[in-house]
Amino acid sequence: MLASFPNMGLSRVAFKTLVECMGVDVVLPDPTNREAIKIGVKYSPEFVCFPFKATLGDLKNALDKGADTLIMAIDCGPCRFGFYASVQERLLKEMGYKNFRLIPLDQADLLSFRWLRLIFKIGPSNRLTLYTKALKAVRFFLKKAKHLEDIQTAEGIFRAYERNQGDTTRVVNKLVKQLDETNTIQGLRAFRNVIKDTFNNMDIDKTRNPLRVGISGEIHISLEPYVNLDIRRKLGEMGVLINQSISLYDWIVHKFHLNYHRKWLEHLARPHLPMDIGGEAVWVIGEYIDTATAGFDGFVHQYPFTCMPEVTARTIITNHLQKIYDLPVIYFSFDEQSGSEGFRTRLEAFVDLLHARRDKKIEDQKISIDAYKKIAYDHYGNNFYNECVQFVQTK
Ligand code: SF4
């Protein structure tokens, strides 16, 4: 058996471990690229969501590389995600790929443990070995997913302080490779310190006062840098500190009903959107309020073109929340037509606006920049985020 799954940024490292720990070989699709998008667009229904097209291209690429088992997440949410796997399987068969099976990974409610059926489907037939391997697979998967989240968190902070442009990207690539190759429980336990030490050893300029921006949106767009035109790197290289709480780990913990941060965001969003309408809509609204309350300078909302839940969240922010919280927000709707030049110009204009607003605020309130920063950091972000912020702010 040779298994594969579509790309979603760095998450491939965690998914790869999940499958490999079950004793199954993995072939990764090439990183999402123009060719994969072209194929996805060509064979998908025109108005289907953009992540459907991008992942269809990845799956075809995996089949071309010899995969015979494809794993695709499904959900029972109120939007189109629930149909991805079955429609993609049909399209791939129509494209001429007959000898593969597509296993839907049901992640609607992980506490129902239906996902274990998938793990068992790809595992060995011996019952005892099967349970031992499944336990190890889940444990390693969760640990790697958490470390990937920490790498993403530190990346968003340190890039705004790096002296040599590109250092953070190099550190991230190095850590991701190292994490991919770490396959012992001791190594994974120690990896949090590896991340901290590697970032802390970077050559950074602690005298800077970067703008702080929260970033949120639909999960596939938020995590896959090719489809979001690498927005987090671009903002960071413009000297902006960013925090994005959406990650694979964040999503998995939420599906186990243990994500208290998401529950907090739902609480904040409830007066404005009292139910889950699909995508990340509820949490985007919560994030906007949380980010504004924490004194951040701006907010970025990214989503796929035609994504109904995210467009609803956008409308609520524009028509209602912005008047209450007065936090500048920029929206990016991505699809196969998105080009990098207009995108960069919009980002630069947004960053200029945020600088002007912050300067005026500091002048009006007659406070120092250090006092201004303290307002924001008292109650925001997870432990790792706060440890990193403390490090870059300690002179
Ligand atoms: S969240 Fe948006 S992009 Fe994702 S399946 Fe639903 S409608 Fe499509």
Coordinates of C-alpha atoms and ligand atoms in Angstrom, one line a residue:
M1 CA 0.0 0.0 0.0
L2 CA 1.3 3.5 -0.8
A3 CA -0.8 6.2 0.8
S4 CA -1.1 9.9 0.2
F5 CA -3.2 13.0 1.2
P6 CA -3.5 16.6 -0.1
N7 CA -1.3 19.4 1.0
M8 CA -2.2 21.8 3.8
G9 CA 1.1 23.7 4.5
L10 CA 3.4 22.2 7.2
S11 CA 0.6 19.8 8.3
R12 CA 2.0 17.2 6.0
V13 CA 4.7 16.4 8.6
A14 CA 2.0 15.3 11.2
F15 CA -0.2 13.4 8.7
K16 CA 2.9 11.6 7.3
T17 CA 3.7 10.4 10.8
L18 CA 0.1 9.3 11.4
V19 CA 0.2 7.0 8.4
E20 CA 3.8 5.8 8.7
C21 CA 3.4 4.8 12.3
M22 CA 0.7 2.3 11.1
G23 CA 3.4 0.6 9.0
V24 CA 2.2 2.1 5.7
D25 CA 4.4 3.8 3.1
V26 CA 3.6 7.4 2.2
V27 CA 4.2 9.3 -1.0
L28 CA 3.7 13.1 -0.6
P29 CA 2.2 15.1 -3.5
D30 CA 4.6 17.8 -4.7
P31 CA 4.1 21.1 -2.8
T32 CA 1.0 22.8 -4.3
N33 CA 2.0 24.6 -7.4
R34 CA 0.6 26.2 -10.6
E35 CA 0.3 22.9 -12.4
A36 CA -1.8 21.3 -9.6
I37 CA -4.1 24.3 -9.5
K38 CA -4.5 24.2 -13.3
I39 CA -5.5 20.6 -13.2
G40 CA -7.9 21.2 -10.2
V41 CA -9.5 24.1 -12.0
K42 CA -9.8 22.1 -15.3
Y43 CA -11.6 19.1 -13.8
S44 CA -13.7 20.8 -11.0
P45 CA -17.1 22.3 -11.3
E46 CA -16.6 26.0 -12.0
F47 CA -18.2 27.4 -8.8
V48 CA -16.9 24.9 -6.3
C49 CA -14.7 26.3 -3.5
F50 CA -11.1 27.0 -4.2
P51 CA -9.7 24.4 -1.7
F52 CA -11.6 21.7 -3.5
K53 CA -9.7 22.6 -6.7
A54 CA -6.3 22.9 -5.1
T55 CA -6.7 19.5 -3.2
L56 CA -8.0 17.8 -6.4
G57 CA -4.8 18.8 -8.1
D58 CA -2.7 17.5 -5.2
L59 CA -4.6 14.1 -5.2
K60 CA -4.0 13.7 -9.0
N61 CA -0.3 14.5 -8.5
A62 CA -0.2 11.8 -5.7
L63 CA -1.7 9.2 -8.0
D64 CA 0.8 10.1 -10.7
K65 CA 3.5 9.4 -8.2
G66 CA 2.2 5.9 -7.5
A67 CA -0.2 6.3 -4.6
D68 CA -3.0 3.7 -4.4
T69 CA -4.7 4.9 -1.3
L70 CA -5.8 8.5 -0.8
I71 CA -6.9 10.0 2.5
M72 CA -9.2 13.0 2.5
A73 CA -10.8 14.7 5.5
I74 CA -14.6 15.1 5.6
D75 CA -16.9 16.9 7.9
C76 CA -20.6 17.1 8.4
G77 CA -20.6 20.9 8.5
P78 CA -23.3 23.0 6.9
C79 CA -21.1 23.9 3.9
R80 CA -19.6 22.0 1.0
F81 CA -16.7 20.4 2.8
G82 CA -18.7 17.3 3.5
F83 CA -18.9 16.5 -0.2
Y84 CA -15.3 17.0 -1.2
A85 CA -14.1 13.4 -0.8
S86 CA -16.9 11.6 -2.7
V87 CA -17.0 14.2 -5.5
Q88 CA -13.2 14.1 -5.9
E89 CA -13.2 10.3 -6.0
R90 CA -15.7 10.4 -8.8
L91 CA -13.8 13.1 -10.7
L92 CA -10.5 11.2 -10.4
K93 CA -12.2 8.0 -11.7
E94 CA -13.6 10.0 -14.6
M95 CA -10.0 11.3 -15.3
G96 CA -9.0 7.7 -15.8
Y97 CA -7.6 6.6 -12.4
K98 CA -9.4 3.4 -11.7
N99 CA -7.1 1.5 -9.3
F100 CA -7.1 3.5 -6.1
R101 CA -9.3 3.8 -3.0
L102 CA -10.2 7.0 -1.3
I103 CA -10.6 6.8 2.4
P104 CA -12.6 9.6 4.0
L105 CA -11.2 10.7 7.3
D106 CA -14.3 11.6 9.3
Q107 CA -13.4 14.5 11.6
A108 CA -16.9 15.8 12.3
D109 CA -16.6 14.9 16.0
L110 CA -13.4 13.2 17.0
L111 CA -14.9 12.2 20.4
S112 CA -17.1 9.8 18.5
F113 CA -13.9 7.9 17.5
R114 CA -15.2 7.1 14.1
W115 CA -11.7 8.2 12.8
L116 CA -10.3 5.1 14.4
R117 CA -12.0 3.1 11.7
L118 CA -9.8 4.8 9.1
I119 CA -6.6 4.1 11.2
F120 CA -7.7 0.5 11.4
K121 CA -8.4 0.3 7.7
I122 CA -4.8 1.2 6.8
G123 CA -3.1 -0.7 9.6
P124 CA -1.9 -4.3 9.9
S125 CA -4.4 -7.2 10.3
N126 CA -3.0 -8.5 13.6
R127 CA -5.2 -7.0 16.3
L128 CA -2.6 -6.6 19.0
T129 CA -0.1 -4.9 16.7
L130 CA -2.9 -2.8 15.3
Y131 CA -3.8 -1.3 18.7
T132 CA -0.2 -0.7 19.6
K133 CA 0.6 1.0 16.3
A134 CA -2.6 3.1 16.4
L135 CA -1.8 4.4 19.9
K136 CA 1.7 5.4 18.8
A137 CA 0.4 6.9 15.6
V138 CA -2.1 9.2 17.4
R139 CA 0.4 10.2 20.0
F140 CA 3.1 11.1 17.5
F141 CA 0.6 12.9 15.3
L142 CA -0.6 15.1 18.1
K143 CA 2.9 15.9 19.3
K144 CA 4.1 16.8 15.8
A145 CA 1.0 18.9 15.2
K146 CA 1.6 20.8 18.4
H147 CA 5.2 21.5 17.5
L148 CA 4.2 22.7 14.1
E149 CA 1.9 25.1 15.8
D150 CA 4.7 26.4 18.0
I151 CA 7.0 26.8 15.0
Q152 CA 4.2 28.8 13.2
T153 CA 3.7 31.0 16.4
A154 CA 7.4 31.8 16.8
E155 CA 7.8 32.4 13.0
G156 CA 5.1 35.1 13.2
I157 CA 6.9 36.9 16.0
F158 CA 10.6 36.5 15.2
R159 CA 10.3 37.5 11.5
A160 CA 9.4 41.0 12.5
Y161 CA 12.7 41.3 14.4
E162 CA 15.1 39.5 12.1
R163 CA 18.2 41.5 11.1
N164 CA 18.9 39.5 8.0
Q165 CA 15.8 39.0 5.8
G166 CA 15.2 35.2 5.2
D167 CA 16.7 34.0 8.6
T168 CA 13.3 33.1 10.0
T169 CA 12.3 31.2 6.8
R170 CA 15.6 29.3 7.0
V171 CA 15.0 28.5 10.7
V172 CA 11.5 27.3 10.0
N173 CA 12.6 25.1 7.1
K174 CA 15.4 23.6 9.3
L175 CA 13.0 22.9 12.2
V176 CA 10.3 21.4 10.0
K177 CA 12.9 19.0 8.5
Q178 CA 14.3 18.1 11.9
L179 CA 10.8 17.5 13.3
D180 CA 10.0 15.3 10.3
E181 CA 13.0 13.2 11.1
T182 CA 12.3 13.0 14.8
N183 CA 10.6 9.7 15.4
T184 CA 11.2 8.9 19.1
I185 CA 9.0 9.9 22.0
Q186 CA 12.1 11.3 23.8
G187 CA 13.0 13.4 20.8
L188 CA 9.5 14.7 20.5
R189 CA 9.3 15.5 24.2
A190 CA 12.4 17.6 23.9
F191 CA 11.4 19.3 20.7
R192 CA 9.7 22.3 22.3
N193 CA 13.1 23.4 23.7
V194 CA 14.7 22.8 20.4
I195 CA 12.2 25.2 18.8
K196 CA 12.8 27.8 21.5
D197 CA 16.6 27.6 21.5
T198 CA 16.8 27.7 17.7
F199 CA 14.6 30.9 17.5
N200 CA 16.3 32.4 20.5
N201 CA 19.7 32.1 18.8
M202 CA 18.6 34.1 15.8
D203 CA 20.2 37.4 15.2
I204 CA 17.3 39.8 16.0
D205 CA 17.0 43.5 16.6
K206 CA 15.1 43.9 19.9
T207 CA 14.9 47.6 19.7
R208 CA 12.2 47.4 17.0
N209 CA 8.6 48.2 17.6
P210 CA 6.7 46.2 15.0
L211 CA 3.0 46.6 14.3
R212 CA 0.9 43.8 15.6
V213 CA -1.6 42.1 13.4
G214 CA -4.0 39.2 14.0
I215 CA -4.7 36.9 11.1
S216 CA -7.5 34.5 10.6
G217 CA -9.8 32.8 8.0
E218 CA -10.7 29.6 6.4
I219 CA -8.3 26.8 7.5
H220 CA -7.0 25.5 4.1
I221 CA -6.3 29.0 2.8
S222 CA -4.7 30.0 6.2
L223 CA -2.3 27.1 6.3
E224 CA -1.3 26.5 2.7
P225 CA 1.2 29.2 1.7
Y226 CA 1.0 28.6 -2.1
V227 CA -2.7 29.5 -2.1
N228 CA -2.5 32.5 0.2
L229 CA 0.5 33.9 -1.7
D230 CA 2.6 33.4 1.4
I231 CA 0.9 36.2 3.2
R232 CA 2.4 35.6 6.6
R233 CA 6.0 35.7 5.2
K234 CA 5.2 38.9 3.2
L235 CA 3.7 40.7 6.2
G236 CA 6.6 39.6 8.4
E237 CA 9.1 40.9 5.9
M238 CA 7.3 44.2 6.0
G239 CA 8.2 44.3 9.7
V240 CA 4.8 43.2 11.1
L241 CA 4.4 40.8 14.0
I242 CA 1.5 38.5 13.4
N243 CA -0.4 36.0 15.4
Q244 CA -2.5 33.3 13.8
S245 CA -4.1 30.8 16.2
I246 CA -5.5 28.6 13.5
S247 CA -3.4 25.5 13.0
L248 CA -3.9 21.8 12.5
Y249 CA -3.4 21.2 16.2
D250 CA -5.9 24.0 17.1
W251 CA -8.5 22.3 14.9
I252 CA -7.9 18.8 16.2
V253 CA -8.2 19.8 19.8
H254 CA -11.3 21.7 19.0
K255 CA -12.8 18.5 17.5
F256 CA -12.0 16.7 20.7
H257 CA -14.0 19.5 22.5
L258 CA -11.0 20.5 24.5
N259 CA -10.1 23.7 22.8
Y260 CA -10.8 26.4 25.5
H261 CA -9.4 29.2 23.3
R262 CA -12.0 28.4 20.6
K263 CA -14.7 28.2 23.3
W264 CA -13.7 31.7 24.4
L265 CA -13.9 32.9 20.8
E266 CA -17.3 31.3 20.4
H267 CA -18.4 33.1 23.6
L268 CA -17.2 36.4 22.1
A269 CA -18.9 35.8 18.8
R270 CA -22.2 34.5 20.1
P271 CA -24.1 37.9 20.3
H272 CA -23.2 38.5 16.6
L273 CA -23.3 34.9 15.1
P274 CA -25.0 32.5 17.5
M275 CA -24.4 29.2 15.5
D276 CA -21.8 27.4 13.5
I277 CA -22.5 28.2 9.8
G278 CA -19.4 26.4 8.4
G279 CA -15.8 27.3 7.7
E280 CA -14.2 29.3 10.4
A281 CA -16.9 32.1 10.5
V282 CA -17.7 32.0 14.2
W283 CA -14.1 31.9 15.2
V284 CA -13.0 34.6 12.8
I285 CA -15.6 36.9 14.5
G286 CA -14.3 35.9 17.9
E287 CA -10.7 36.5 16.8
Y288 CA -11.6 39.9 15.4
I289 CA -13.1 40.9 18.8
D290 CA -10.2 39.3 20.8
T291 CA -7.6 40.9 18.6
A292 CA -9.2 44.4 18.9
T293 CA -9.6 44.0 22.7
A294 CA -5.9 43.1 23.0
G295 CA -4.9 46.4 21.4
F296 CA -3.6 45.0 18.2
D297 CA -3.0 47.4 15.2
G298 CA -4.9 45.5 12.5
F299 CA -6.6 42.3 11.4
V300 CA -6.3 40.2 8.2
H301 CA -9.2 38.0 7.1
Q302 CA -8.4 35.5 4.3
Y303 CA -10.8 33.1 2.6
P304 CA -11.5 31.3 -0.6
F305 CA -13.5 33.1 -3.3
T306 CA -17.2 31.9 -3.1
C307 CA -16.8 30.7 0.5
M308 CA -20.3 31.5 1.9
P309 CA -19.5 31.2 5.7
E310 CA -16.4 33.4 5.5
V311 CA -18.2 36.0 3.3
T312 CA -20.9 36.1 6.0
A313 CA -18.2 36.7 8.7
R314 CA -16.8 39.5 6.5
T315 CA -20.2 41.2 6.3
I316 CA -20.7 41.0 10.0
I317 CA -17.2 42.5 10.7
T318 CA -17.7 45.3 8.1
N319 CA -21.2 46.3 8.8
H320 CA -21.3 45.9 12.5
L321 CA -18.1 45.0 14.5
Q322 CA -15.8 47.5 12.9
K323 CA -18.0 50.3 14.2
I324 CA -17.8 49.0 17.7
Y325 CA -14.2 47.9 17.9
D326 CA -12.6 50.3 15.4
L327 CA -9.8 47.8 14.4
P328 CA -8.7 48.2 10.8
V329 CA -9.2 45.1 8.7
I330 CA -8.2 43.9 5.3
Y331 CA -9.9 41.1 3.4
F332 CA -8.3 38.7 0.9
S333 CA -10.4 36.4 -1.2
F334 CA -8.1 33.9 -2.9
D335 CA -8.7 31.8 -6.0
E336 CA -6.8 30.6 -9.1
Q337 CA -6.8 34.2 -10.5
S338 CA -5.0 35.7 -7.5
G339 CA -1.9 37.5 -8.5
S340 CA 1.0 38.7 -6.3
E341 CA 1.5 42.3 -7.5
G342 CA -1.9 43.8 -6.7
F343 CA -1.8 41.7 -3.5
R344 CA 1.5 43.2 -2.4
T345 CA 0.4 46.7 -3.2
R346 CA -2.7 46.3 -1.0
L347 CA -0.7 44.8 1.8
E348 CA 1.8 47.7 1.7
A349 CA -1.0 50.3 1.7
F350 CA -2.6 48.5 4.7
V351 CA 0.7 48.5 6.6
D352 CA 1.2 52.2 5.9
L353 CA -2.3 53.0 7.2
L354 CA -1.6 51.0 10.4
H355 CA 1.7 52.9 11.0
A356 CA -0.1 56.2 10.6
R357 CA -2.9 55.2 12.9
R358 CA -0.5 53.9 15.6
D359 CA 1.6 57.1 15.5
K360 CA -1.5 59.2 15.9
K361 CA -2.9 57.0 18.8
I362 CA 0.4 57.3 20.7
E363 CA 0.5 61.0 20.2
D364 CA -3.1 61.5 21.2
Q365 CA -2.8 59.3 24.3
K366 CA 0.6 60.9 25.2
I367 CA 2.0 57.5 26.1
S368 CA 5.4 55.9 25.3
I369 CA 5.6 53.0 22.8
D370 CA 6.6 50.6 25.6
A371 CA 3.4 51.6 27.6
Y372 CA 1.4 51.1 24.4
K373 CA 2.8 47.6 23.9
K374 CA 2.1 46.5 27.4
I375 CA -1.7 47.2 27.0
A376 CA -1.7 44.5 24.3
Y377 CA 0.2 41.8 25.9
D378 CA -1.5 41.3 29.2
H379 CA -4.2 38.9 28.1
Y380 CA -3.6 37.5 24.6
G381 CA -2.3 34.4 22.9
N382 CA -1.2 30.9 24.1
N383 CA 1.7 30.2 26.5
F384 CA 4.2 29.7 23.7
Y385 CA 3.2 33.0 22.1
N386 CA 3.6 34.9 25.3
E387 CA 7.0 33.2 26.0
C388 CA 8.3 34.3 22.6
V389 CA 6.9 37.8 23.0
Q390 CA 8.6 38.1 26.4
F391 CA 11.9 37.0 24.9
V392 CA 11.9 39.5 22.0
Q393 CA 10.8 42.3 24.4
T394 CA 13.5 41.7 27.0
K395 CA 16.4 43.8 26.1
Ligands
SF4_1 S1 -15.6 26.5 4.4 FE1 -15.9 27.7 2.6 S2 -14.3 26.9 1.2 FE2 -14.5 25.4 2.8 S3 -16.0 24.0 2.0 FE3 -17.1 25.5 3.2 S4 -17.8 27.0 1.7 FE4 -16.1 25.8 0.8

